[in-house]
Amino acid sequence: MATEIESRTHSQAARQALFPNGLPFVRPSVPDPEDVATDVRRILSTGILTNGPYVRELEERAAEYLGVRSCVAVASCTAGLTLVLRAADLSGDVIVPSFTFAATAHAVAWNGLRPIFADVDPRTLTLSAAAVEHAIGVHTSGVLATHVYGTPCDVGGLETVAAEHGLSLFFDAAHAFGSEHGGTRVGGFGAAEVFSLSPTKVLVAGEGGIIATNDDELAERCRVGRDYGNPGDYDCQFVGLNARMSEFHAAIALRSLVGLDERIERRIALVARYRSALSAVPGIGFPVVPAGDRSTFKDFTIRVAPLAFGTDAPGLAAALAEEGIDTRRYYAPPVHRMRAYREIVGRNGHLPATDAASAQVLTLPLWIDMTEEQVVKVAEAVAATHARANGGP
């Protein structure tokens, strides 16, 4: 079936694609270059290029926005995840989703801990509290869940399971700066949450991450840990990292904070337009954002049911590529199917909801300067692919 679609799409080469110049998958939301240039000149004039006053201001403003006691700025979300797990002094096994970016599991493995993969809720594609409970073993010390695409996890369910079993709970909030769960901003749940500020995120620093926590001791250990574990006297307290954020990245992030909520609302509006335009296409479904929650929609991902749609997600991706539309498959393969983790999957390699989702997902272009016309044209390309797959023109 997919081969037939591919041959038909190749036969369209003679006609012009819907987006002859290409429609990119993402375009970063960057601050005004002149404002950033002013900050850069000021930073260079001080001679303080890393972990200085801009970083301090970013930490303070992020903590205020998120409603938490402490924020610690770091070089990347991956470094932040690695630090919080090290600072928490965990041992043995940490339960993680497989339907996530590899960095979630990498942070566990770099700490010498074993990632134990648990399944997701098939509706939301976030870590299932019931699956976590099933995965707990005698060596389990923590849980690291992901707010996938910016959709908040089942925080209450995960907190209940973690508390009942004496486990530390952390959240990979890479996608979720500005997300809300039950009217509360993501950032203060669990022992710590870690955000990404890379170019594809809603809050952009170029590169960077933010650890958010209400645990003062954990925050201090993360501050020490981002500087090799050195408290200032070069007598390292523990094995840390060079995970300091530069002043330049902090300056960009501070500028990016301006208008953040408006940008998130714009993404939500574009997603609503996508959903409306795609709702009548057979075989196209959407992950659920629970009622009362707000997703940042760092990504807009659809599910493609091959029998109803007429081809699978890779087939649809190929057809859209013929129209100049760039896509991704978040997340395929899931982490437990990656070569890096085949030897350490452990006892929980059977993840039916994860495997089913991974086979069906396709992530469509989304950025705040997209027009509704572009969204509708992408949806029309999806609908046209379905029609051709089922014998239409």
Coordinates of C-alpha atoms in Angstrom, one line a residue:
M1 CA 0.0 0.0 0.0
A2 CA 2.8 2.4 1.0
T3 CA 4.7 1.5 -2.2
E4 CA 1.7 2.5 -4.3
I5 CA 1.4 5.8 -2.6
E6 CA 5.1 6.5 -3.1
S7 CA 4.9 5.7 -6.8
R8 CA 2.0 8.0 -7.2
T9 CA 3.6 10.8 -5.4
H10 CA 6.8 10.5 -7.6
S11 CA 4.6 10.7 -10.7
Q12 CA 3.5 14.2 -9.5
A13 CA 7.0 15.6 -10.0
A14 CA 5.8 17.2 -13.3
R15 CA 3.4 19.5 -11.4
Q16 CA 4.4 22.1 -8.9
A17 CA 4.5 21.2 -5.3
L18 CA 2.2 23.0 -2.8
F19 CA 5.3 24.6 -1.3
P20 CA 7.8 24.9 -4.1
N21 CA 10.3 26.7 -1.8
G22 CA 9.7 24.2 1.0
L23 CA 7.7 24.6 4.2
P24 CA 10.2 24.1 7.1
F25 CA 9.3 21.9 10.1
V26 CA 10.2 24.7 12.6
R27 CA 11.5 28.2 12.7
P28 CA 12.9 29.5 16.0
S29 CA 11.2 32.4 17.7
V30 CA 14.2 34.7 18.2
P31 CA 14.4 38.1 19.9
D32 CA 15.2 41.3 18.1
P33 CA 18.8 41.1 16.9
E34 CA 19.5 44.7 17.9
D35 CA 18.3 44.1 21.4
V36 CA 20.6 41.0 21.7
A37 CA 23.5 42.9 20.2
T38 CA 23.1 45.5 22.9
D39 CA 23.2 42.8 25.5
V40 CA 26.3 41.2 23.9
R41 CA 28.2 44.5 24.0
R42 CA 27.3 45.0 27.6
I43 CA 28.4 41.5 28.5
L44 CA 31.7 41.9 26.7
S45 CA 32.4 45.2 28.4
T46 CA 32.1 43.5 31.8
G47 CA 34.4 40.6 31.1
I48 CA 32.0 38.2 32.8
L49 CA 31.1 35.7 30.1
T50 CA 29.5 32.9 32.0
N51 CA 27.4 32.3 35.1
G52 CA 27.1 36.0 35.9
P53 CA 24.4 38.6 36.4
Y54 CA 22.4 37.7 33.3
V55 CA 22.2 34.1 34.4
R56 CA 21.2 35.3 37.9
E57 CA 18.4 37.5 36.4
L58 CA 17.2 34.6 34.2
E59 CA 17.0 32.3 37.2
E60 CA 15.1 34.8 39.2
R61 CA 12.6 35.7 36.5
A62 CA 12.1 32.0 35.5
A63 CA 11.4 31.1 39.2
E64 CA 8.9 33.9 39.4
Y65 CA 7.1 32.9 36.2
L66 CA 7.0 29.2 37.2
G67 CA 6.0 29.9 40.8
V68 CA 8.9 27.9 42.3
R69 CA 11.5 28.6 45.0
S70 CA 14.6 28.0 42.9
C71 CA 15.7 27.9 39.3
V72 CA 19.2 26.8 38.2
A73 CA 20.3 27.7 34.7
V74 CA 22.5 25.1 33.0
A75 CA 24.1 24.5 29.6
S76 CA 21.4 22.1 28.4
C77 CA 18.3 20.2 29.5
T78 CA 20.3 17.0 29.2
A79 CA 22.9 18.4 31.6
G80 CA 20.2 19.5 33.9
L81 CA 18.6 16.1 34.0
T82 CA 21.9 14.4 34.6
L83 CA 22.6 16.9 37.4
V84 CA 19.4 16.4 39.3
L85 CA 19.7 12.7 39.3
R86 CA 23.3 13.0 40.5
A87 CA 22.3 15.5 43.1
A88 CA 19.5 13.3 44.4
D89 CA 22.0 10.5 45.0
L90 CA 19.9 7.8 43.4
S91 CA 21.0 4.2 42.9
G92 CA 19.8 1.1 41.0
D93 CA 16.9 1.5 38.6
V94 CA 15.0 4.6 37.4
I95 CA 11.7 4.2 35.6
V96 CA 11.4 6.2 32.4
P97 CA 9.1 6.3 29.4
S98 CA 10.4 4.9 26.1
F99 CA 8.1 7.3 24.1
T100 CA 10.4 10.3 24.6
F101 CA 13.6 11.9 23.3
A102 CA 16.6 9.8 24.0
A103 CA 18.1 12.3 26.4
T104 CA 15.6 11.3 29.1
A105 CA 17.1 7.8 29.3
H106 CA 20.7 9.1 28.5
A107 CA 20.6 11.1 31.7
V108 CA 19.8 8.0 33.7
A109 CA 22.5 5.9 32.0
W110 CA 25.2 8.6 32.4
N111 CA 24.7 8.4 36.1
G112 CA 25.4 4.7 36.1
L113 CA 21.7 3.9 36.8
R114 CA 19.6 1.5 34.8
P115 CA 16.6 2.9 32.8
I116 CA 13.6 0.7 33.2
F117 CA 11.1 1.5 30.5
A118 CA 7.4 1.7 31.3
D119 CA 4.5 2.2 28.9
V120 CA 2.5 5.3 28.2
D121 CA -1.2 6.2 28.3
P122 CA -2.4 5.5 24.8
R123 CA -4.6 8.6 24.8
T124 CA -2.1 11.2 26.0
L125 CA 1.2 9.4 25.1
T126 CA 2.6 10.4 28.5
L127 CA 3.9 8.0 31.1
S128 CA 1.2 5.8 32.7
A129 CA 1.1 5.7 36.5
A130 CA -0.3 2.2 36.3
A131 CA 2.6 1.1 34.1
V132 CA 5.1 2.7 36.5
E133 CA 3.6 0.8 39.4
H134 CA 3.9 -2.5 37.5
A135 CA 7.5 -1.7 36.6
I136 CA 8.7 -1.1 40.2
G137 CA 11.2 -3.6 41.5
V138 CA 13.4 -4.0 44.5
H139 CA 16.2 -1.8 43.0
T140 CA 13.9 1.0 41.9
S141 CA 14.9 4.4 43.4
G142 CA 13.2 7.0 41.1
V143 CA 10.9 7.9 38.3
L144 CA 11.7 10.3 35.5
A145 CA 8.5 11.2 33.4
T146 CA 8.3 13.4 30.3
H147 CA 5.7 16.1 29.5
V148 CA 5.6 14.9 25.9
Y149 CA 5.0 17.7 23.3
G150 CA 4.3 20.0 26.3
T151 CA 1.3 18.0 27.4
P152 CA 1.5 17.6 31.2
C153 CA 1.8 14.1 32.6
D154 CA -0.7 12.5 35.0
V155 CA 1.1 14.3 37.8
G156 CA -1.3 13.3 40.5
G157 CA -1.2 9.6 39.6
L158 CA 2.6 9.6 39.4
E159 CA 3.0 11.4 42.7
T160 CA 0.7 8.9 44.4
V161 CA 2.7 5.9 43.1
A162 CA 6.0 7.5 44.0
A163 CA 4.9 8.4 47.5
E164 CA 3.5 4.9 48.2
H165 CA 6.7 3.3 47.2
G166 CA 9.2 5.8 48.5
L167 CA 10.5 6.9 45.1
S168 CA 12.0 10.2 44.0
L169 CA 9.9 11.7 41.2
F170 CA 11.4 14.0 38.5
F171 CA 10.0 15.4 35.3
D172 CA 11.7 16.0 31.9
A173 CA 9.9 19.2 31.1
A174 CA 12.0 20.0 28.0
H175 CA 8.9 20.9 26.0
A176 CA 6.8 22.4 28.8
F177 CA 7.9 25.9 29.8
G178 CA 4.5 27.5 30.0
S179 CA 2.5 24.4 30.2
E180 CA -0.2 24.1 33.0
H181 CA -1.6 21.2 34.9
G182 CA -4.9 21.8 36.7
G183 CA -4.3 25.6 36.5
T184 CA -0.8 25.4 38.0
R185 CA 2.2 26.0 35.8
V186 CA 4.5 23.1 35.3
G187 CA 7.8 23.5 37.2
G188 CA 7.0 22.8 40.8
F189 CA 5.9 19.1 40.5
G190 CA 8.0 16.3 41.9
A191 CA 11.4 16.9 43.3
A192 CA 12.5 18.8 40.3
E193 CA 11.5 19.6 36.7
V194 CA 14.0 20.4 33.9
F195 CA 13.3 22.6 30.9
S196 CA 15.1 23.0 27.5
L197 CA 15.9 26.3 25.9
S198 CA 17.2 24.9 22.6
P199 CA 16.1 26.5 19.3
T200 CA 13.0 24.3 18.8
K201 CA 11.4 25.2 22.1
V202 CA 9.0 28.0 23.0
L203 CA 11.5 29.7 25.3
V204 CA 14.8 30.0 23.4
A205 CA 18.3 30.7 24.5
G206 CA 20.1 29.1 21.6
E207 CA 21.2 26.3 23.9
G208 CA 20.5 25.9 27.6
G209 CA 18.3 24.4 30.3
I210 CA 16.6 25.4 33.5
I211 CA 16.2 23.2 36.6
A212 CA 13.2 24.2 38.6
T213 CA 12.6 23.0 42.2
N214 CA 11.1 23.8 45.6
D215 CA 13.9 21.8 47.3
D216 CA 16.5 24.3 48.5
E217 CA 19.1 21.6 49.2
L218 CA 18.7 20.0 45.8
A219 CA 18.9 23.4 44.1
E220 CA 22.2 24.1 45.9
R221 CA 23.7 20.8 45.0
C222 CA 22.7 21.5 41.3
R223 CA 24.4 24.9 41.5
V224 CA 27.6 23.3 42.8
G225 CA 27.3 20.3 40.4
R226 CA 27.1 22.6 37.3
D227 CA 30.6 23.8 38.2
Y228 CA 32.3 20.3 38.4
G229 CA 30.9 19.8 42.0
N230 CA 33.3 22.6 43.1
P231 CA 31.8 24.7 45.9
G232 CA 34.4 27.4 45.3
D233 CA 37.4 26.0 47.1
Y234 CA 38.3 23.5 44.4
D235 CA 37.6 20.6 46.9
C236 CA 34.9 19.0 44.8
Q237 CA 32.0 17.7 46.9
F238 CA 31.0 15.1 44.2
V239 CA 31.6 14.3 40.6
G240 CA 29.9 17.2 38.8
L241 CA 29.8 18.6 35.2
N242 CA 30.8 21.7 33.4
A243 CA 27.2 22.7 32.8
R244 CA 27.4 26.4 33.3
M245 CA 25.2 28.7 31.1
S246 CA 26.9 31.5 29.3
E247 CA 25.8 35.1 29.8
F248 CA 25.1 35.3 26.0
H249 CA 22.6 32.4 26.2
A250 CA 21.0 33.9 29.3
A251 CA 20.6 37.3 27.6
I252 CA 18.8 35.7 24.7
A253 CA 16.5 33.7 27.0
L254 CA 15.6 36.9 29.0
R255 CA 14.6 38.6 25.7
S256 CA 12.7 35.4 24.8
L257 CA 10.6 35.6 28.0
V258 CA 8.9 38.7 26.6
G259 CA 5.7 37.7 24.9
L260 CA 6.0 34.0 25.9
D261 CA 2.4 33.5 26.8
E262 CA 1.2 35.2 23.6
R263 CA 3.4 32.9 21.6
I264 CA 2.0 29.8 23.4
E265 CA -1.5 31.0 22.7
R266 CA -0.6 31.4 19.0
R267 CA 0.6 27.8 18.9
I268 CA -2.6 26.7 20.6
A269 CA -4.7 28.6 18.0
L270 CA -2.7 27.0 15.1
V271 CA -3.2 23.6 16.5
A272 CA -6.9 24.2 16.8
R273 CA -6.9 25.2 13.1
Y274 CA -5.0 22.0 12.2
R275 CA -7.4 19.8 14.2
S276 CA -10.4 21.5 12.6
A277 CA -9.0 21.0 9.1
L278 CA -8.0 17.4 9.7
S279 CA -10.9 16.2 11.7
A280 CA -12.9 14.8 8.8
V281 CA -9.9 12.9 7.3
P282 CA -10.4 9.1 8.0
G283 CA -7.6 7.5 9.9
I284 CA -6.1 10.7 11.4
G285 CA -6.2 11.0 15.2
F286 CA -4.6 13.3 17.8
P287 CA -3.0 12.7 21.2
V288 CA -5.3 14.1 24.0
V289 CA -4.5 17.0 26.2
P290 CA -6.5 16.4 29.4
A291 CA -9.2 18.8 30.3
G292 CA -8.0 21.7 32.5
D293 CA -4.4 21.4 31.2
R294 CA -2.5 23.6 28.8
S295 CA 0.1 22.3 26.4
T296 CA 2.7 24.5 24.8
F297 CA 2.4 22.3 21.7
K298 CA 6.1 22.3 21.2
D299 CA 5.2 19.8 18.6
F300 CA 1.9 19.0 16.7
T301 CA 1.8 15.3 16.2
I302 CA -0.9 13.3 14.5
R303 CA -1.6 9.5 14.5
V304 CA -2.0 7.8 11.2
A305 CA -4.1 4.5 11.3
P306 CA -3.0 2.8 8.0
L307 CA -6.1 0.7 7.3
A308 CA -8.5 3.7 7.7
F309 CA -6.1 6.3 6.1
G310 CA -4.8 4.2 3.2
T311 CA -1.1 4.3 4.0
D312 CA 1.1 4.4 7.1
A313 CA 2.9 7.3 8.7
P314 CA 6.2 6.9 6.7
G315 CA 4.0 6.8 3.5
L316 CA 2.3 10.0 4.4
A317 CA 5.6 11.6 5.3
A318 CA 6.9 10.7 1.8
A319 CA 3.8 12.2 0.2
L320 CA 4.1 15.4 2.1
A321 CA 7.8 15.7 1.3
E322 CA 6.8 15.6 -2.4
E323 CA 4.8 18.7 -1.6
G324 CA 7.8 20.5 0.0
I325 CA 6.4 19.9 3.6
D326 CA 9.1 18.9 6.1
T327 CA 8.0 16.5 8.9
R328 CA 9.4 14.4 11.7
R329 CA 8.4 11.2 13.5
Y330 CA 8.4 12.0 17.2
Y331 CA 9.1 9.4 18.5
A332 CA 10.1 6.6 16.1
P333 CA 12.0 4.6 17.1
P334 CA 11.1 4.7 20.8
V335 CA 14.1 4.6 23.1
H336 CA 13.8 0.9 24.0
R337 CA 14.1 0.0 20.3
M338 CA 17.3 2.0 19.8
R339 CA 20.6 0.3 19.4
A340 CA 22.0 2.1 22.4
Y341 CA 19.5 0.4 24.7
R342 CA 19.0 -3.0 23.3
E343 CA 21.4 -4.5 25.9
I344 CA 19.9 -2.8 28.9
V345 CA 16.2 -2.8 28.2
G346 CA 15.8 -5.1 31.3
R347 CA 12.6 -6.8 32.2
N348 CA 10.1 -4.3 30.8
G349 CA 10.6 -4.4 27.1
H350 CA 7.0 -5.2 26.3
L351 CA 5.4 -1.8 25.7
P352 CA 2.4 -2.2 23.5
A353 CA 1.0 1.3 23.7
T354 CA 4.5 2.8 23.1
D355 CA 5.1 0.6 20.0
A356 CA 1.6 1.3 18.6
A357 CA 2.1 5.0 19.0
S358 CA 5.6 5.0 17.5
A359 CA 4.3 3.2 14.4
Q360 CA 1.6 5.8 13.8
V361 CA 3.0 9.2 14.8
L362 CA 3.9 12.0 12.3
T363 CA 4.8 15.5 13.5
L364 CA 3.7 18.3 11.2
P365 CA 5.2 21.8 10.8
L366 CA 4.4 24.3 13.6
W367 CA 5.9 27.7 14.4
I368 CA 4.3 30.9 15.5
D369 CA 4.7 32.8 12.2
M370 CA 2.9 30.1 10.2
T371 CA -0.2 31.4 8.6
E372 CA -3.6 29.8 8.8
E373 CA -3.3 29.4 5.0
Q374 CA -0.2 27.3 5.4
V375 CA -1.8 25.2 8.0
V376 CA -4.9 24.6 5.8
K377 CA -2.6 23.7 2.8
V378 CA -0.8 21.1 4.9
A379 CA -4.1 19.6 5.9
E380 CA -5.3 19.6 2.3
A381 CA -2.1 17.7 1.4
V382 CA -2.9 15.1 4.1
A383 CA -6.5 14.8 2.8
A384 CA -5.3 14.5 -0.8
T385 CA -2.9 11.7 0.2
H386 CA -5.8 9.8 1.8
A387 CA -7.8 10.3 -1.4
R388 CA -5.1 9.0 -3.7
A389 CA -4.4 6.1 -1.4
N390 CA -8.0 5.0 -1.8
G391 CA -8.2 5.3 -5.5
G392 CA -9.1 9.0 -5.8
P393 CA -7.4 11.6 -8.1

